[in-house]
Short mmCIF file of C-alpha atoms in Angstrom, two decimals:
data_model
loop_
_atom_site.label_atom_id
_atom_site.label_comp_id
_atom_site.label_asym_id
_atom_site.label_seq_id
_atom_site.Cartn_x
_atom_site.Cartn_y
_atom_site.Cartn_z
CA MET A 1 0.17 0.02 0.48
CA THR A 2 0.61 3.58 -0.33
CA GLY A 3 1.17 5.67 3.36
CA THR A 4 1.67 8.79 3.69
CA VAL A 5 3.91 9.60 6.97
CA LEU A 6 2.63 11.83 9.21
CA THR A 7 5.80 12.70 11.54
CA THR A 8 9.48 12.00 12.11
CA ARG A 9 11.38 12.22 14.92
CA ARG A 10 14.89 11.41 16.06
CA VAL A 11 14.71 9.16 18.58
CA ASP A 12 18.74 9.93 20.37
CA ALA A 13 20.83 7.60 17.42
CA TYR A 14 17.20 6.72 15.74
CA HIS A 15 15.00 7.63 13.41
CA ALA A 16 11.21 6.99 13.40
CA LEU A 17 8.50 8.32 10.67
CA THR A 18 5.09 7.48 12.06
CA VAL A 19 2.85 6.63 9.02
CA VAL A 20 -1.19 6.70 8.34
CA ALA A 21 -1.50 2.93 6.42
CA PRO A 22 -4.16 1.72 7.64
CA GLY A 23 -4.39 -1.96 6.24
CA ILE A 24 -0.97 -2.79 7.53
CA ALA A 25 -2.38 -1.41 11.25
CA GLU A 26 -5.55 -3.55 11.23
CA ARG A 27 -4.15 -6.61 11.30
CA TYR A 28 -0.25 -6.02 12.98
CA ARG A 29 0.43 -8.23 15.89
CA PRO A 30 3.24 -7.64 17.94
CA GLY A 31 6.63 -9.51 15.95
CA HIS A 32 5.16 -8.29 12.67
CA PHE A 33 7.76 -5.84 10.61
CA VAL A 34 6.78 -3.97 7.43
CA SER A 35 9.12 -3.77 4.06
CA VAL A 36 9.64 -0.08 1.94
CA ALA A 37 10.76 0.80 -0.94
CA VAL A 38 13.55 2.66 -0.59
CA GLY A 39 15.14 5.63 -3.35
CA GLY A 40 12.11 6.91 -5.36
CA GLY A 41 10.64 5.76 -8.20
CA GLN A 42 13.93 5.85 -10.85
CA THR A 43 16.12 4.92 -7.97
CA SER A 44 18.42 1.74 -8.33
CA MET A 45 17.96 0.49 -4.67
CA VAL A 46 15.52 -1.91 -6.34
CA THR A 47 15.21 -3.98 -3.00
CA ARG A 48 12.83 -3.21 -0.20
CA ARG A 49 14.39 -2.03 2.83
CA ALA A 50 12.32 -5.09 6.53
CA LEU A 51 12.15 -2.10 9.37
CA SER A 52 10.23 -2.54 13.06
CA ILE A 53 7.29 -1.42 13.91
CA HIS A 54 7.35 0.22 17.40
CA ASP A 55 4.09 1.91 17.79
CA VAL A 56 -0.03 1.33 15.94
CA LYS A 57 -2.05 4.25 16.92
CA SER A 58 -6.31 4.58 15.02
CA ASP A 59 -4.68 8.06 14.33
CA TYR A 60 -6.35 8.76 10.69
CA GLY A 61 -7.91 5.33 10.56
CA GLY A 62 -4.22 3.90 11.51
CA THR A 63 -1.44 4.86 11.77
CA VAL A 64 2.32 3.04 11.76
CA GLU A 65 5.70 4.54 13.14
CA LEU A 66 8.34 2.43 12.25
CA VAL A 67 12.41 2.57 13.85
CA PHE A 68 15.50 2.72 11.96
CA THR A 69 18.96 3.79 12.28
CA ALA A 70 20.43 5.48 8.81
CA ARG A 71 23.74 3.34 8.19
CA GLY A 72 22.63 2.70 4.63
CA PRO A 73 21.68 4.47 1.60
CA GLY A 74 18.50 3.24 2.03
CA THR A 75 18.47 4.19 5.51
CA ALA A 76 19.36 7.62 4.79
CA TRP A 77 17.40 8.41 2.14
CA LEU A 78 14.08 6.90 4.63
CA ALA A 79 15.56 9.55 7.19
CA GLU A 80 15.29 12.31 4.95
CA ARG A 81 11.30 11.93 4.41
CA ARG A 82 9.26 14.41 5.79
CA ALA A 83 5.60 14.66 6.66
CA ARG A 84 2.94 14.65 3.81
CA ASP A 85 6.12 12.33 1.76
CA THR A 86 4.81 9.21 0.49
CA LEU A 87 6.44 5.71 0.76
CA ASP A 88 5.47 2.29 -0.69
CA LEU A 89 5.18 -0.51 2.09
CA VAL A 90 4.09 -4.33 2.50
CA GLY A 91 3.39 -5.66 5.25
CA PRO A 92 2.02 -6.77 8.08
CA LEU A 93 5.16 -9.27 7.50
CA GLY A 94 5.96 -12.63 9.67
CA ARG A 95 4.95 -14.60 12.00
CA PRO A 96 4.52 -11.95 15.72
CA PHE A 97 5.11 -13.63 19.16
CA PRO A 98 3.15 -15.71 21.19
CA LEU A 99 1.50 -14.75 23.81
CA PRO A 100 1.08 -17.13 26.61
CA ARG A 101 -3.11 -18.08 27.64
CA ASP A 102 -2.21 -17.15 31.16
CA PRO A 103 -0.73 -14.78 33.26
CA VAL A 104 3.10 -15.06 33.89
CA HIS A 105 6.51 -13.12 34.09
CA CYS A 106 7.39 -12.47 30.72
CA VAL A 107 11.00 -10.83 30.88
CA LEU A 108 11.65 -8.11 27.49
CA VAL A 109 15.30 -8.28 26.42
CA GLY A 110 16.03 -5.42 23.82
CA ALA A 111 19.52 -4.11 22.52
CA GLU A 112 20.29 -1.41 20.00
CA TYR A 113 17.56 -0.14 18.45
CA GLY A 114 15.99 -4.08 18.16
CA SER A 115 14.49 -2.86 21.26
CA ALA A 116 11.54 -0.95 19.21
CA LEU A 117 9.43 -4.22 18.56
CA LEU A 118 8.69 -4.98 21.79
CA PHE A 119 6.78 -1.85 23.57
CA PRO A 120 3.98 -2.93 21.14
CA LEU A 121 4.19 -6.85 22.77
CA ALA A 122 4.82 -4.73 26.44
CA ASP A 123 1.42 -3.92 25.61
CA ALA A 124 -0.79 -6.80 24.46
CA LEU A 125 1.06 -8.82 27.41
CA LEU A 126 0.30 -6.71 29.64
CA ALA A 127 -3.44 -6.46 28.95
CA ARG A 128 -3.64 -11.03 29.24
CA GLY A 129 -1.79 -9.51 33.14
CA CYS A 130 1.01 -10.81 32.82
CA ARG A 131 4.30 -8.99 34.52
CA VAL A 132 6.68 -7.23 32.30
CA ASP A 133 10.42 -6.77 33.46
CA PHE A 134 12.52 -4.84 30.67
CA VAL A 135 16.35 -5.55 30.42
CA LEU A 136 16.91 -2.79 27.54
CA GLY A 137 20.82 -2.49 26.58
CA GLY A 138 23.03 -0.75 23.45
CA THR A 139 26.60 0.15 22.87
CA GLY A 140 26.11 3.85 24.82
CA ALA A 141 23.87 5.54 26.27
CA GLU A 142 22.44 7.27 23.28
CA ARG A 143 22.44 3.44 21.61
CA VAL A 144 19.56 2.09 23.90
CA PHE A 145 15.95 2.51 22.73
CA GLY A 146 13.37 3.35 24.76
CA ALA A 147 15.07 3.44 28.13
CA MET A 148 11.88 6.49 29.38
CA ARG A 149 8.81 4.23 28.02
CA ALA A 150 10.31 1.26 29.39
CA ARG A 151 10.24 2.47 33.04
CA ARG A 152 6.65 3.91 32.70
CA ILE A 153 5.25 0.83 31.70
CA ALA A 154 7.32 -2.15 33.42
CA GLU A 155 7.79 -3.44 37.01
CA THR A 156 11.56 -2.94 36.37
CA THR A 157 13.51 -1.60 33.86
CA THR A 158 17.60 -2.61 34.03
CA LEU A 159 19.71 -0.83 31.74
CA THR A 160 22.96 -2.07 29.86
CA THR A 161 25.90 -0.34 28.15
CA GLU A 162 29.11 -1.49 27.09
CA ASP A 163 30.51 1.84 27.52
CA GLY A 164 28.97 2.47 31.36
CA SER A 165 27.45 6.22 30.22
CA LEU A 166 23.98 4.47 31.42
CA GLY A 167 23.37 1.92 33.87
CA LEU A 168 25.52 -0.97 34.21
CA ARG A 169 28.19 -1.53 32.53
CA GLY A 170 28.11 -4.93 30.17
CA LYS A 171 25.94 -6.40 27.79
CA VAL A 172 22.21 -6.97 27.73
CA THR A 173 23.43 -10.91 28.64
CA ASP A 174 24.98 -10.26 32.25
CA ALA A 175 22.40 -8.38 33.90
CA LEU A 176 19.61 -11.06 32.52
CA PRO A 177 20.58 -14.00 34.93
CA SER A 178 20.34 -11.98 38.00
CA VAL A 179 17.44 -10.53 36.57
CA ILE A 180 15.84 -13.72 35.57
CA ALA A 181 16.26 -14.66 38.97
CA ASP A 182 14.65 -11.36 40.85
CA THR A 183 11.36 -11.56 39.16
CA ARG A 184 11.44 -15.74 38.91
CA ALA A 185 10.42 -15.16 34.93
CA ASP A 186 8.36 -17.89 33.50
CA ALA A 187 9.47 -17.00 29.70
CA VAL A 188 11.93 -13.80 27.09
CA TYR A 189 10.87 -12.66 25.05
CA ALA A 190 14.09 -10.98 22.95
CA CYS A 191 15.45 -9.12 19.71
CA ALA A 192 18.82 -7.40 18.97
CA PRO A 193 22.29 -8.34 17.08
CA MET A 194 22.41 -12.58 16.58
CA GLU A 195 25.23 -12.93 18.56
CA THR A 196 22.81 -11.35 21.64
CA LEU A 197 20.32 -13.60 21.07
CA ARG A 198 22.45 -16.76 21.17
CA ALA A 199 23.79 -15.43 24.69
CA VAL A 200 19.82 -14.69 26.20
CA THR A 201 18.89 -18.17 24.56
CA ALA A 202 21.83 -19.94 26.10
CA VAL A 203 21.18 -17.80 29.89
CA SER A 204 16.78 -18.73 29.41
CA MET A 205 18.37 -22.27 28.90
CA GLU A 206 20.15 -22.84 31.67
CA PHE A 207 16.95 -21.37 33.94
CA ASP A 208 14.77 -23.95 31.98
CA ILE A 209 12.98 -21.70 30.62
CA PRO A 210 11.04 -21.16 27.14
CA VAL A 211 12.41 -17.99 25.17
CA GLN A 212 10.91 -16.37 22.21
CA VAL A 213 13.87 -14.90 19.94
CA ALA A 214 12.84 -12.50 16.70
CA VAL A 215 16.09 -12.65 15.02
CA GLU A 216 17.83 -9.95 12.85
CA GLU A 217 18.38 -11.57 9.55
CA SER A 218 18.70 -9.33 6.54
CA MET A 219 16.02 -9.32 4.63
CA ALA A 220 15.04 -8.26 0.82
CA CYS A 221 12.19 -9.22 -0.43
CA GLY A 222 10.00 -9.13 2.92
CA ILE A 223 7.90 -12.30 1.67
CA GLY A 224 10.06 -14.73 1.33
CA VAL A 225 10.64 -15.24 -2.95
CA CYS A 226 14.48 -14.25 -2.91
CA MET A 227 16.04 -16.60 -0.18
CA THR A 228 18.92 -14.08 0.99
CA CYS A 229 17.06 -14.12 5.08
CA VAL A 230 17.54 -18.28 5.05
CA LEU A 231 19.02 -19.90 8.76
CA PRO A 232 19.26 -22.87 10.06
CA VAL A 233 16.68 -24.20 12.57
CA ILE A 234 15.49 -26.98 14.44
CA GLY A 235 11.91 -28.64 13.35
CA ASP A 236 9.25 -30.56 15.91
CA ASP A 237 10.67 -33.49 13.83
CA GLY A 238 14.17 -32.97 15.45
CA VAL A 239 15.37 -32.23 11.42
CA THR A 240 16.99 -29.13 10.27
CA ARG A 241 16.02 -27.05 7.42
CA MET A 242 17.35 -23.71 6.22
CA VAL A 243 13.54 -21.59 6.79
CA ARG A 244 13.09 -18.10 5.57
CA ALA A 245 13.33 -15.53 8.87
CA CYS A 246 11.07 -12.95 6.62
CA ALA A 247 7.98 -15.84 6.42
CA GLU A 248 8.35 -18.90 9.34
CA GLY A 249 10.87 -16.05 10.94
CA PRO A 250 11.41 -13.91 12.34
CA VAL A 251 10.45 -14.65 16.01
CA PHE A 252 11.38 -18.67 16.29
CA ARG A 253 11.99 -20.37 19.52
CA GLY A 254 15.30 -19.32 21.11
CA GLU A 255 16.76 -23.07 21.29
CA ARG A 256 15.53 -24.50 17.96
CA VAL A 257 18.23 -21.28 15.86
CA ARG A 258 20.91 -23.04 15.45
CA PHE A 259 23.00 -20.10 15.99
CA GLU A 260 26.08 -21.46 15.30
CA ASP A 261 25.47 -22.16 11.96
CA VAL A 262 23.67 -18.97 10.95
CA GLY A 263 25.26 -17.91 7.65
CA THR A 264 26.25 -21.90 6.87
CA ILE A 265 23.87 -24.62 6.43
CA PRO A 266 24.97 -27.13 8.13
CA PHE A 267 26.00 -31.06 6.54
CA ASP A 268 22.90 -32.30 8.40
CA ALA A 269 20.22 -29.95 7.50
CA LEU A 270 17.79 -30.87 4.99
CA GLY A 271 19.32 -30.96 1.83
CA ALA A 272 22.28 -31.14 2.51
CA PRO A 273 25.02 -33.99 1.95
CA GLY A 274 23.92 -35.10 5.59
CA GLY A 275 19.60 -33.88 5.72
CA GLY A 276 17.74 -35.70 7.89
CA ALA A 277 18.97 -35.67 10.85
CA ARG A 278 17.47 -35.45 13.51
CA HIS A 279 19.61 -33.67 15.98
CA VAL A 280 19.52 -34.28 19.06
CA SER A 281 19.94 -31.57 22.34
#
């Protein structure tokens, strides 16, 4: 659909665009994302950019707020958009976070702009009577997204920075074990760079609690056609398959993602020379 930019703002190191997009707002569930065409009608940048949805409101028939960092020509072009500009959007895309049926204690872990998509999830969990605690981090204070909002809505909020400029010095995974123990968490939800998700999953498994991760894989089409975002995931039958993060994900059970093999096709993956072997954890 074509969406009209309503507002633009800077959030520390990040950019946020609020776009009027009623169809996407109506169908949105926490964990969904959108893909956006960049560069305009005559651009040579043919691939879209996958962006997290930070907020959805009913204003103007339905708006979505997209959060991103300008780190290449495509996102730099997006950062230059202003009110009343139009964007070509596809969404909502992907599989959303599964929500617990009963009220439970949930720890939400976000690093860098990955934290953005955790806030609609927090709202949905709170609406179900769950307890929500945040662990948010970044390389520095300007890279920690959503600290003030997290403090308003969560039972507790723990902040970490690698340079010690805000909160505890270190990474979110350094603080996570004590937060899980102190809150008696029943589940962990996370969105962050892949190495952080790998560590979050390891900590959650040590505590024997389920962990849902929204992976940050590079996506081109966003609809499962181009196969640029595949990663190895263990299925219910114990067999590893190369699945598309944009279509089968971006949310997966953390213990099912073979983080150590991301970027490769494991020998035992279905279709590989040793494919079809059952994975024994």
